[in-house]
XYZ file of N, CA and C in Angstrom:
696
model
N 0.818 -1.210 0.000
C 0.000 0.000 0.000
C 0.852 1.261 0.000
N 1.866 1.019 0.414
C 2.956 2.772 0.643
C 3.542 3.104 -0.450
N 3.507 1.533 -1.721
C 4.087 1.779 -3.100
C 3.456 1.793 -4.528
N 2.667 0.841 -4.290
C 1.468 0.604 -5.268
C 0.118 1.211 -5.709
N -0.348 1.639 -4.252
C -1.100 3.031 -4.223
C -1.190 4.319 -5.211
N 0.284 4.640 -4.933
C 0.281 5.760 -5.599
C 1.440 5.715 -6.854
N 2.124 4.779 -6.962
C 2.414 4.219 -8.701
C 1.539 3.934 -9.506
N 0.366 2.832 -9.113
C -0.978 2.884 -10.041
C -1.903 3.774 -10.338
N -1.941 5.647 -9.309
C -2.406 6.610 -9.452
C -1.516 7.300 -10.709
N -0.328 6.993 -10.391
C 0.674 7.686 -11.266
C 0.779 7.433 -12.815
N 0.408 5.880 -12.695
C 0.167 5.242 -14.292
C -1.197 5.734 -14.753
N -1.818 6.225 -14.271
C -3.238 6.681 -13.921
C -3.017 7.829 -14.975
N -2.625 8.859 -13.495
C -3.327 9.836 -14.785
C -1.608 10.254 -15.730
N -0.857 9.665 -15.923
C 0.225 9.564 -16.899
C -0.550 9.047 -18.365
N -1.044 8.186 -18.530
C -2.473 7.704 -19.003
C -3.122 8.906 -19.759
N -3.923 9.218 -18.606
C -4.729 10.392 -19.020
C -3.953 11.572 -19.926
N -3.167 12.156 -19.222
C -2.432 13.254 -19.528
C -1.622 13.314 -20.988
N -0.967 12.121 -21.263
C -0.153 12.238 -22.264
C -0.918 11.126 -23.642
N -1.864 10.198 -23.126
C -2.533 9.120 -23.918
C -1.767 7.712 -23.928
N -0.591 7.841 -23.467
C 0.542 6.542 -23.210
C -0.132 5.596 -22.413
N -0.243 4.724 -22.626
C -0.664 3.564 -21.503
C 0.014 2.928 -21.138
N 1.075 2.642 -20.224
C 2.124 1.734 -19.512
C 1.444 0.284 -18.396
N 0.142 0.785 -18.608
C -0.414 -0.279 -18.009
C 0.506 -1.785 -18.441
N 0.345 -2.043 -19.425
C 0.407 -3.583 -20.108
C 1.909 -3.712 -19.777
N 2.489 -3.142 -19.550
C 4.097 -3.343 -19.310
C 4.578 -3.984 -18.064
N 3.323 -3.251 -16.673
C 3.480 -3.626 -15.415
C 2.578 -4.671 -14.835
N 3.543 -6.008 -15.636
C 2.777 -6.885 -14.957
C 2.723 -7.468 -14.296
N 3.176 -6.901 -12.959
C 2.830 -7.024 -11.591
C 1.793 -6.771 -11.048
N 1.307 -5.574 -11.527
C -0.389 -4.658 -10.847
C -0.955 -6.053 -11.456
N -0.796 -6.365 -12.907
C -2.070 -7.378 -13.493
C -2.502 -8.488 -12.262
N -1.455 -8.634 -11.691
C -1.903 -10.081 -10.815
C -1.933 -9.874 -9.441
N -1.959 -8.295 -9.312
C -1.986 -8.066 -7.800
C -3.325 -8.150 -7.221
N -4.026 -7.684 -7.393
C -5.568 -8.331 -6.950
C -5.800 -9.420 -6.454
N -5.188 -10.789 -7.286
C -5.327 -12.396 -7.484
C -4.306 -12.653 -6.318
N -2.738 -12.432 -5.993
C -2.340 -12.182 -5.420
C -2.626 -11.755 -3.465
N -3.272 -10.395 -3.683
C -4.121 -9.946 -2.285
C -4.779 -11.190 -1.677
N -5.747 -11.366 -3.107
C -7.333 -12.455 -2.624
C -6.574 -13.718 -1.991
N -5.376 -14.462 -2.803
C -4.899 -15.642 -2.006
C -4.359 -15.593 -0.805
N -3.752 -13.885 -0.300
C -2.723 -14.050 1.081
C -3.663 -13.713 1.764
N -4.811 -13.485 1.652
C -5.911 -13.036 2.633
C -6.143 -13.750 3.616
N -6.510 -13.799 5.273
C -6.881 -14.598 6.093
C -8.327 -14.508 5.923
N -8.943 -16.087 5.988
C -10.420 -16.308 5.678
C -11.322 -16.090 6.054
N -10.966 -15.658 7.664
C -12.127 -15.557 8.749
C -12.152 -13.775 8.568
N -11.151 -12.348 8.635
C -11.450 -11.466 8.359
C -11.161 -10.632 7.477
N -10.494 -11.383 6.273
C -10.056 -10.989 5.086
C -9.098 -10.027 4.989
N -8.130 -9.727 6.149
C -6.901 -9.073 6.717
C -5.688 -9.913 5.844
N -4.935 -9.157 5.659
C -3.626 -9.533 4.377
C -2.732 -10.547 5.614
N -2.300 -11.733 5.193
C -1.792 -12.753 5.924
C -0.793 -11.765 6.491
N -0.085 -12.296 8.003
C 0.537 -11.718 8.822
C 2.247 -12.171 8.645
N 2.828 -11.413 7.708
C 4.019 -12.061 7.614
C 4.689 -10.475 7.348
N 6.113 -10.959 8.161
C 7.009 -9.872 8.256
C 6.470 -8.904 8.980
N 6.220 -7.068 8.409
C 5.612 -6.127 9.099
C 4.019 -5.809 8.445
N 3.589 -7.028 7.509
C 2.367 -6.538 7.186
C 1.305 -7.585 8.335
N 0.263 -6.305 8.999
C -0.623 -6.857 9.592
C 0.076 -7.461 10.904
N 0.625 -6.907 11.775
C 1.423 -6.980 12.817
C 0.339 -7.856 13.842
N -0.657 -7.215 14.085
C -1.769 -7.777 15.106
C -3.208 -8.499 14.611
N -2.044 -9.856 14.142
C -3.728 -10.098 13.412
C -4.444 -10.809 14.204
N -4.984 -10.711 15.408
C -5.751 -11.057 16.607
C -6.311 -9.929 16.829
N -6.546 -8.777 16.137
C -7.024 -7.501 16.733
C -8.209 -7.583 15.779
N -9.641 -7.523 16.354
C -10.967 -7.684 15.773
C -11.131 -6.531 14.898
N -11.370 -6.501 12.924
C -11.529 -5.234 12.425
C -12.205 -5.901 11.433
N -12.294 -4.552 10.661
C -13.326 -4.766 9.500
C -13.166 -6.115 8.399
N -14.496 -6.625 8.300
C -14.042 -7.886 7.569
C -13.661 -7.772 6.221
N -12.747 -6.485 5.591
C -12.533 -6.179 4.343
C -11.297 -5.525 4.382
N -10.724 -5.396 3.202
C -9.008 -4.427 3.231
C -9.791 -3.372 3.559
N -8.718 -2.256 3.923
C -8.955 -1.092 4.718
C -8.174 0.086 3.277
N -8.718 1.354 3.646
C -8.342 2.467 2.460
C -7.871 2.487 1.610
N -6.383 2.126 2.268
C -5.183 1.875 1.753
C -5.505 0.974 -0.072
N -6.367 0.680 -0.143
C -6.273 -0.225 -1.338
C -7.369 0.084 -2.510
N -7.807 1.377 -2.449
C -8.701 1.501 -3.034
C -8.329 1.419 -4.481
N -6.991 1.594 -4.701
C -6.496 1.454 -6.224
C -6.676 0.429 -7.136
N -7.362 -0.617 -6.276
C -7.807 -1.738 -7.061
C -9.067 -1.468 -8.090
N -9.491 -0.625 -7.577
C -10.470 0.298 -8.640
C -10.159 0.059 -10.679
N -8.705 1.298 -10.322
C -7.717 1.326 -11.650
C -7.751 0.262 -11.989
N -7.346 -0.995 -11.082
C -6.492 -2.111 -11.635
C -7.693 -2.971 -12.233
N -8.674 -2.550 -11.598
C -10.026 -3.575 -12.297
C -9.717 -2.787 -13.569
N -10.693 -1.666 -14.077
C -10.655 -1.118 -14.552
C -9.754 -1.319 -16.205
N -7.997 -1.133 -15.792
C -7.213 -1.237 -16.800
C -7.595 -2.791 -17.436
N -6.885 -3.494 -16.331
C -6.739 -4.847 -16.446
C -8.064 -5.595 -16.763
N -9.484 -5.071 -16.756
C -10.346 -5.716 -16.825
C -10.709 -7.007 -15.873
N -10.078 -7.229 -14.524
C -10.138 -7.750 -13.807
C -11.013 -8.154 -12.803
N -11.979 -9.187 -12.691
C -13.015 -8.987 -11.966
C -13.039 -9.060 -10.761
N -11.591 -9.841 -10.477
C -11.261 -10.137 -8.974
C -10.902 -8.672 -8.351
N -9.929 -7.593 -9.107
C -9.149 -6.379 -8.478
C -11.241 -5.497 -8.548
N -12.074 -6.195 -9.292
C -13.499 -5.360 -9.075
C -14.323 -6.174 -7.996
N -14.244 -7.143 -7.351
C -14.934 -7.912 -6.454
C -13.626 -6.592 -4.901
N -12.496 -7.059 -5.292
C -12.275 -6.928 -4.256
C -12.240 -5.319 -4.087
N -12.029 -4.483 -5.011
C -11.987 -2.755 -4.168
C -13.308 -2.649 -4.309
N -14.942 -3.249 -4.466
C -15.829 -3.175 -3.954
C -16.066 -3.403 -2.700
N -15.228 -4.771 -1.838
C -15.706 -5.420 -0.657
C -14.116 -4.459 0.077
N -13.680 -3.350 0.123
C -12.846 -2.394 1.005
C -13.816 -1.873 1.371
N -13.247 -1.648 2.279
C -13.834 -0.713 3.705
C -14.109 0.542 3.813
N -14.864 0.834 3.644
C -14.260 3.041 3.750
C -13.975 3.532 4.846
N -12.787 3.652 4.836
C -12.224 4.128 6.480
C -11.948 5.242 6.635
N -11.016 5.946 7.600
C -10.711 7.029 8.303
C -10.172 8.207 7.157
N -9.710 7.719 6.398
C -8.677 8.468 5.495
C -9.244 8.795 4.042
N -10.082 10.322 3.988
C -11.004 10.106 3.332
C -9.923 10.611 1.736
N -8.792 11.331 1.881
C -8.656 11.414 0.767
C -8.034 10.617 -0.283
N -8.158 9.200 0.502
C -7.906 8.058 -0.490
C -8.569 7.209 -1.603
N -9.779 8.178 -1.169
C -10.793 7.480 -1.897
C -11.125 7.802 -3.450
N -10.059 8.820 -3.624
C -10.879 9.505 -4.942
C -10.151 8.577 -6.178
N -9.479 7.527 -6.078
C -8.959 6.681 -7.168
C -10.364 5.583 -7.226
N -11.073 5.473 -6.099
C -12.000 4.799 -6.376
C -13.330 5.515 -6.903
N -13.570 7.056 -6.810
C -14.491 7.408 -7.572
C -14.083 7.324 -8.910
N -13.066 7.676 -9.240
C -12.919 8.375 -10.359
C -12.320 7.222 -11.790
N -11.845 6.028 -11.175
C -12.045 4.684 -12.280
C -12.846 3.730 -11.763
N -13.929 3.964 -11.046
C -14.677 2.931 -10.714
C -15.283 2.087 -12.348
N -15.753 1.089 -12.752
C -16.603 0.837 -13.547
C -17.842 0.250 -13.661
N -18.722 0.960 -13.376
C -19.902 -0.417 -13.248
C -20.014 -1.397 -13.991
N -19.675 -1.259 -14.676
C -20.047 -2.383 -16.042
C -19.423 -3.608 -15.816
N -18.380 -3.704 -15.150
C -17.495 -4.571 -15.232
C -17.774 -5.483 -13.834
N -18.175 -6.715 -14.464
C -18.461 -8.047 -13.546
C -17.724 -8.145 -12.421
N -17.643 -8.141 -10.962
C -16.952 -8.717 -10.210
C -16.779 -10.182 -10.307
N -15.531 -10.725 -10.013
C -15.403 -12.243 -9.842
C -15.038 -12.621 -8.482
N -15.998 -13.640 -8.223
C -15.670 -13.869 -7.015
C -14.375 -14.527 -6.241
N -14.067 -14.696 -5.088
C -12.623 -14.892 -5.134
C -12.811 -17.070 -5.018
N -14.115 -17.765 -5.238
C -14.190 -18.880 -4.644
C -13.455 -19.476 -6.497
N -13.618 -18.636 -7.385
C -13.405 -19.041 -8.576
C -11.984 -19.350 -8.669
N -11.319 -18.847 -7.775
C -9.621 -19.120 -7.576
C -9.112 -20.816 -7.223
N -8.162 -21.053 -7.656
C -7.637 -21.975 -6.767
C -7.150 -22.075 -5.666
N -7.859 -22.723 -4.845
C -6.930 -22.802 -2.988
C -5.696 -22.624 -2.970
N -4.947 -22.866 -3.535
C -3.517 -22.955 -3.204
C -3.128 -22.129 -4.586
N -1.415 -21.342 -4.071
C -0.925 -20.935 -5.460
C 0.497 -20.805 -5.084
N 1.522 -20.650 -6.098
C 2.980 -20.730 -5.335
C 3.519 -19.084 -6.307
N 3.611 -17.826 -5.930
C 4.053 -16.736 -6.485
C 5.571 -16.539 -5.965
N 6.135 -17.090 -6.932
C 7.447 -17.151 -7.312
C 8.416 -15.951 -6.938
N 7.901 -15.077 -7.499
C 8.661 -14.084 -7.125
C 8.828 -13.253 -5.735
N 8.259 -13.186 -4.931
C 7.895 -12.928 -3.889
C 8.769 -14.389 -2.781
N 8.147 -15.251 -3.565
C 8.497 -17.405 -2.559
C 7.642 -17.013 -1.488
N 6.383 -16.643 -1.838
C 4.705 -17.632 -1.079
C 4.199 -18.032 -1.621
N 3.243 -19.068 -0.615
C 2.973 -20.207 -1.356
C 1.651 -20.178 -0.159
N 0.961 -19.171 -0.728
C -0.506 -19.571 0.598
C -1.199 -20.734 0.122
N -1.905 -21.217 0.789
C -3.060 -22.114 0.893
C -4.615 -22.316 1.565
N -5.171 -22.872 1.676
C -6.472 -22.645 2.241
C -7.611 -23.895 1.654
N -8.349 -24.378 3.257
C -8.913 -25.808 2.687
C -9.962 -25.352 1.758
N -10.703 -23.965 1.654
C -11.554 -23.957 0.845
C -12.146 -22.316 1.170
N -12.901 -21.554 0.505
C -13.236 -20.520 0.381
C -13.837 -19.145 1.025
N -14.260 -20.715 2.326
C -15.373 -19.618 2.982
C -14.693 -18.776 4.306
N -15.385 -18.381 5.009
C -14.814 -17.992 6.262
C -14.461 -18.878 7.560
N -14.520 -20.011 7.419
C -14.201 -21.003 8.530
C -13.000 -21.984 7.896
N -12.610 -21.164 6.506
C -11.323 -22.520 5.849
C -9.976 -22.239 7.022
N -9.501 -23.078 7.048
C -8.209 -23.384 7.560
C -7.109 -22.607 6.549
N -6.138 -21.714 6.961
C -5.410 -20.913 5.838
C -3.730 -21.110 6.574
N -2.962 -21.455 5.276
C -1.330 -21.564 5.909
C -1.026 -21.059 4.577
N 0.638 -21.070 5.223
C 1.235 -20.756 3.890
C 2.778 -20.659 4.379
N 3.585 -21.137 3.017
C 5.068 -21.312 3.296
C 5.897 -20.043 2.591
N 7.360 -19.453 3.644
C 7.875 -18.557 2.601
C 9.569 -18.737 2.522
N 9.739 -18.635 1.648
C 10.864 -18.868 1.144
C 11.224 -17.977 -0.207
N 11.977 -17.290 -0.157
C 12.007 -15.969 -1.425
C 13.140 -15.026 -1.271
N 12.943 -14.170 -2.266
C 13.909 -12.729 -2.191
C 13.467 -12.059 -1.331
N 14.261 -11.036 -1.080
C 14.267 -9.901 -0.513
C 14.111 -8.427 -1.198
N 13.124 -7.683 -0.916
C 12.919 -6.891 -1.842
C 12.904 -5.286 -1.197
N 12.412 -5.447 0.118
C 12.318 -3.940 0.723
C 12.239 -4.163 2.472
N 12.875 -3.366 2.747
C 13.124 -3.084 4.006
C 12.886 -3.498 5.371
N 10.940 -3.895 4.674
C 10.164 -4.234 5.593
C 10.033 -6.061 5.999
N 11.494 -6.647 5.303
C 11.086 -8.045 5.201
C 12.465 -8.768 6.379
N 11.591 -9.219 6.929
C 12.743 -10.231 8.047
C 13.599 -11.491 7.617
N 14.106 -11.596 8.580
C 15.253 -12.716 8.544
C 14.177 -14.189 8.721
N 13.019 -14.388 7.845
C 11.970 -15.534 7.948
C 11.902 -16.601 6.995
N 13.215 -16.932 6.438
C 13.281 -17.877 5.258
C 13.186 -19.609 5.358
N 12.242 -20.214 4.776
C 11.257 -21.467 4.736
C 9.995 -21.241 6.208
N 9.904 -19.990 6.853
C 8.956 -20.715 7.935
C 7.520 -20.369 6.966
N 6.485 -21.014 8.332
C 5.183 -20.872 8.135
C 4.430 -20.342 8.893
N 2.913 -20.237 8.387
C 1.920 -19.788 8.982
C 0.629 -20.457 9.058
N 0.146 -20.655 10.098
C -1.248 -21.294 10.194
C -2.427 -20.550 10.725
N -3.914 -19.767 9.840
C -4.525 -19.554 10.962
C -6.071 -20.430 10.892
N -6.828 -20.020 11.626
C -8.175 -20.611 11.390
C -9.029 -20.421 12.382
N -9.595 -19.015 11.813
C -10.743 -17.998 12.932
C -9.629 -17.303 13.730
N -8.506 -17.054 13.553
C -7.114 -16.731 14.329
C -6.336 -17.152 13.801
N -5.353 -16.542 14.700
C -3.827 -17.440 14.838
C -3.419 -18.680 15.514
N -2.599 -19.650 15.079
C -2.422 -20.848 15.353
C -1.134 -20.586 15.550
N -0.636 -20.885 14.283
C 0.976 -20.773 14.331
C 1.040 -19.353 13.649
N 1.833 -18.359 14.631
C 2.020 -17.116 14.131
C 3.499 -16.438 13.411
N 3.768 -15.555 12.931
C 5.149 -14.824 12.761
C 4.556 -13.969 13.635
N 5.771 -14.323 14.714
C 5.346 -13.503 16.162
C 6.573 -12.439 15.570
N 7.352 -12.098 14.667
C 8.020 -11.035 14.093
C 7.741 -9.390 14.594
N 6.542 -9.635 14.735
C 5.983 -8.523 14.521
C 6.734 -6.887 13.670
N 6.612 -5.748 13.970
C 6.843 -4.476 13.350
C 8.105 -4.441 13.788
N 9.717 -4.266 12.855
C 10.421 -4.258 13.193
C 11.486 -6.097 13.957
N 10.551 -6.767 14.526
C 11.646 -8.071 14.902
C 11.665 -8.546 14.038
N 12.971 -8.481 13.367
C 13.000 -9.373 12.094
C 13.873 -10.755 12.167
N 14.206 -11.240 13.749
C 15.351 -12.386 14.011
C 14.704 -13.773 13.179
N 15.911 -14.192 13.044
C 14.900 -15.883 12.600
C 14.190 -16.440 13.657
N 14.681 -15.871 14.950
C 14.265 -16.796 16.407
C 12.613 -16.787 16.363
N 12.338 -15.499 15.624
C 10.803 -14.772 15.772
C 9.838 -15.358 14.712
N 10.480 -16.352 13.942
C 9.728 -17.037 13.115
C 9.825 -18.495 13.322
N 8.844 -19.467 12.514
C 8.577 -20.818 12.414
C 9.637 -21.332 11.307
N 10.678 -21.433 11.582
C 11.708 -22.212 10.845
C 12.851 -22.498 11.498
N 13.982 -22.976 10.945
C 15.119 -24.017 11.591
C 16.126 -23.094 11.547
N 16.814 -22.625 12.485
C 18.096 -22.180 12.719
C 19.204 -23.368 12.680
N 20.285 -23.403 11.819
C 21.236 -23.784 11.546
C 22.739 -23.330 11.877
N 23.111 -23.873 13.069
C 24.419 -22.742 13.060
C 24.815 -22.093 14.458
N 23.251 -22.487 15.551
C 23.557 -21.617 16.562
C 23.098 -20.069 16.254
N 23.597 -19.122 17.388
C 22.515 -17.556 17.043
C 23.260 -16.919 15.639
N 21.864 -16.224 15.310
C 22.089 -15.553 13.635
C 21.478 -14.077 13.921
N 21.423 -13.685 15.150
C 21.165 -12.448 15.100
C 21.974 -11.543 14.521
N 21.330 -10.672 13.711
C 22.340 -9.781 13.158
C 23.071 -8.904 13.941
N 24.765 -8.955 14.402
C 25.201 -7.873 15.198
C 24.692 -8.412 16.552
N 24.679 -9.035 16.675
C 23.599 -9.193 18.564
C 22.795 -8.506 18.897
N 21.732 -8.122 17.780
C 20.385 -7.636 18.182
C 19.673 -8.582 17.998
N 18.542 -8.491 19.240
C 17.542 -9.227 18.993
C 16.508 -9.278 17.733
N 16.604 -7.933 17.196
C 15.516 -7.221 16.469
C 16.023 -8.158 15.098
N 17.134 -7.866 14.962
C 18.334 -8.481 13.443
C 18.214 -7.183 12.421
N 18.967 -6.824 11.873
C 19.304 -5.823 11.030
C 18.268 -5.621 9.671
N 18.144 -4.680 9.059
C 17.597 -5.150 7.635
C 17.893 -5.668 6.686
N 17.371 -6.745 6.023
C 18.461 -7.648 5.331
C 18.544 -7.269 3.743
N 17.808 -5.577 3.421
C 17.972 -5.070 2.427
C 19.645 -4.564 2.701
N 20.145 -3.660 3.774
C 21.564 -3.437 4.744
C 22.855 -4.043 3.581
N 22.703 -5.345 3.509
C 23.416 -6.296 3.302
C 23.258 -6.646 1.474
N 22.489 -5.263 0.704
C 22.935 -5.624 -0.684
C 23.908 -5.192 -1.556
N 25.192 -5.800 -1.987
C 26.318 -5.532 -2.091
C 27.479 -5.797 -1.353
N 26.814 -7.044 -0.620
C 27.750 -7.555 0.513
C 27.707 -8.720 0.275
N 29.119 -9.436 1.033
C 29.255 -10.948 0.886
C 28.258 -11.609 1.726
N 27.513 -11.212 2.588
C 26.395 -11.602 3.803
C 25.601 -12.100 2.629
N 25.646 -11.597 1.620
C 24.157 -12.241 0.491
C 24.661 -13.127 -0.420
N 25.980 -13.720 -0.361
C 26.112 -14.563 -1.315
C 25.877 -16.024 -0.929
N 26.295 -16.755 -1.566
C 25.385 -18.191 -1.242
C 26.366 -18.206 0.313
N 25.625 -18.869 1.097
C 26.419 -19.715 2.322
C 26.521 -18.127 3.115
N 26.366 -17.302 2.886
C 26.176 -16.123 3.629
C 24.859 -16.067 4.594
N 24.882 -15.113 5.835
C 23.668 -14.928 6.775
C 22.556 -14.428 5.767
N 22.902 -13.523 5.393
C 21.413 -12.976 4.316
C 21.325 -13.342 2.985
N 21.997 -15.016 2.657
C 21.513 -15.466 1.666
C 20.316 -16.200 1.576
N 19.418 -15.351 0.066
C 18.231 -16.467 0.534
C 18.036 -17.885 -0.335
N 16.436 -18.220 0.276
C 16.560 -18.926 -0.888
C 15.109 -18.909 -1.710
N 15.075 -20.077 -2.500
C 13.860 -20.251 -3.262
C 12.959 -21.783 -3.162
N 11.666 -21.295 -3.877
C 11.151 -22.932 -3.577
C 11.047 -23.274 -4.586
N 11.970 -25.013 -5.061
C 12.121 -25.617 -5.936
C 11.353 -26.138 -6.534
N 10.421 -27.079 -5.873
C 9.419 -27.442 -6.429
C 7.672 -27.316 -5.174
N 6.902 -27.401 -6.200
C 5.002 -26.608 -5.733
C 4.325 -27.481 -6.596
N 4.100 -28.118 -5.933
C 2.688 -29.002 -5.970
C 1.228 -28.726 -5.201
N -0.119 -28.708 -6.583
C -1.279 -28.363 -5.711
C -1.894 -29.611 -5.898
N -2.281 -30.267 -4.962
C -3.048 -31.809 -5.030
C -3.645 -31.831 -3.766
């Protein structure tokens, strides 16, 4: 939401202004919608709790994304997407009213929402290395998911292969929360004895470490990837 927000406003009215459409180029927005709908937790449709997104997901809130996402509007819109139109219909209108005007202003009626049950339970997004899951659609499914991936921005911890389980809650959590980014603070295997970065508990940012030998293979902030994803 702190990047996508207002890059897809930007492709927006760049769009408008000059007649260029860069839409089709960024095809990342195309699958971000599809994306959202799978990391979603089932019971309040809060973005799965990994790293610093969704720090307190035991805290009772609206059963829909919150402001922050109204840009799914555009993304229906460009992309013709029924899922990025199911879902910035079912957002929330919250506190922050001047976020809303990407959703007046490309809303489309015309354009079908799809529901999110039309998805497959499980999906493995590569680029990112999650791999949510979920026994089935409704609000009482059982939802996990494995991560293993790059590193891309600031906000991502030292959490490589753990997991997550919730169902109506948290089960197995990334007790990580805002800022702890140690491996200790996640569901996976320490190898090696302590890996705190520097002897903080918190562990450093493991963006810190690009251009350093810490990221090459057999290094502390090397990561990794998932080889093989099977949905059965």
């Amino acid at each position: 939401a702190l990047f996508v927000h207002w890059f897809s406003q930007q492709l927006w009215a760049w769009k408008i202004a000059t007649n260029i459409d860069l839409f089709p180029n960024a095809t990342g927005l195309r699958g971000d919608a599809t994306w959202m709908t799978q990391t979603s937790l089932p019971h309040d449709n809060q973005p799965a709790a990994v790293a610093d997104i969704n720090t307190n997901p035991n805290t009772p809130r609206v059963n829909s994304w919150d402001e922050s996402f109204y840009y799914l509007g555009i993304l229906a819109r460009e992309y013709q997407d029924g899922i990025a139109q199911y879902a910035s219909n079912a957002s929330g209108f919250g506190e922050y009213e001047f976020r809303l005007w990407p959703y007046v202003i490309s809303h489309d009626p015309t354009l079908a929402p799809q529901l999110p049950s039309s998805l497959p339970t499980a999906a493995l997004y590569e680029g990112i290395g999650w791999a949510p899951m979920r026994s089935d659609w409704s609000t009482d499914a059982t939802f996990g998911m494995f991560v293993c991936g790059r590193y891309f921005a600031g906000h991502q911890h030292h959490d490589q292969n753990q997991f997550i389980i919730h169902k109506k809650g948290t089960l197995a959590i990334d007790a990580g929360e805002y800022g702890a980014r140690a491996t200790e603070c996640h569901n996976t295997i320490r190898i090696g004895g302590n890996q705190r970065m520097d002897g903080m508990p918190n562990g450093n940012d493991p963006m810190r470490y690009v251009g350093d030998p810490k990221i090459d293979p057999g290094g502390q902030c090397y990561t990794g990837s998932i080889l093989a994803y099977q949905h059965a």
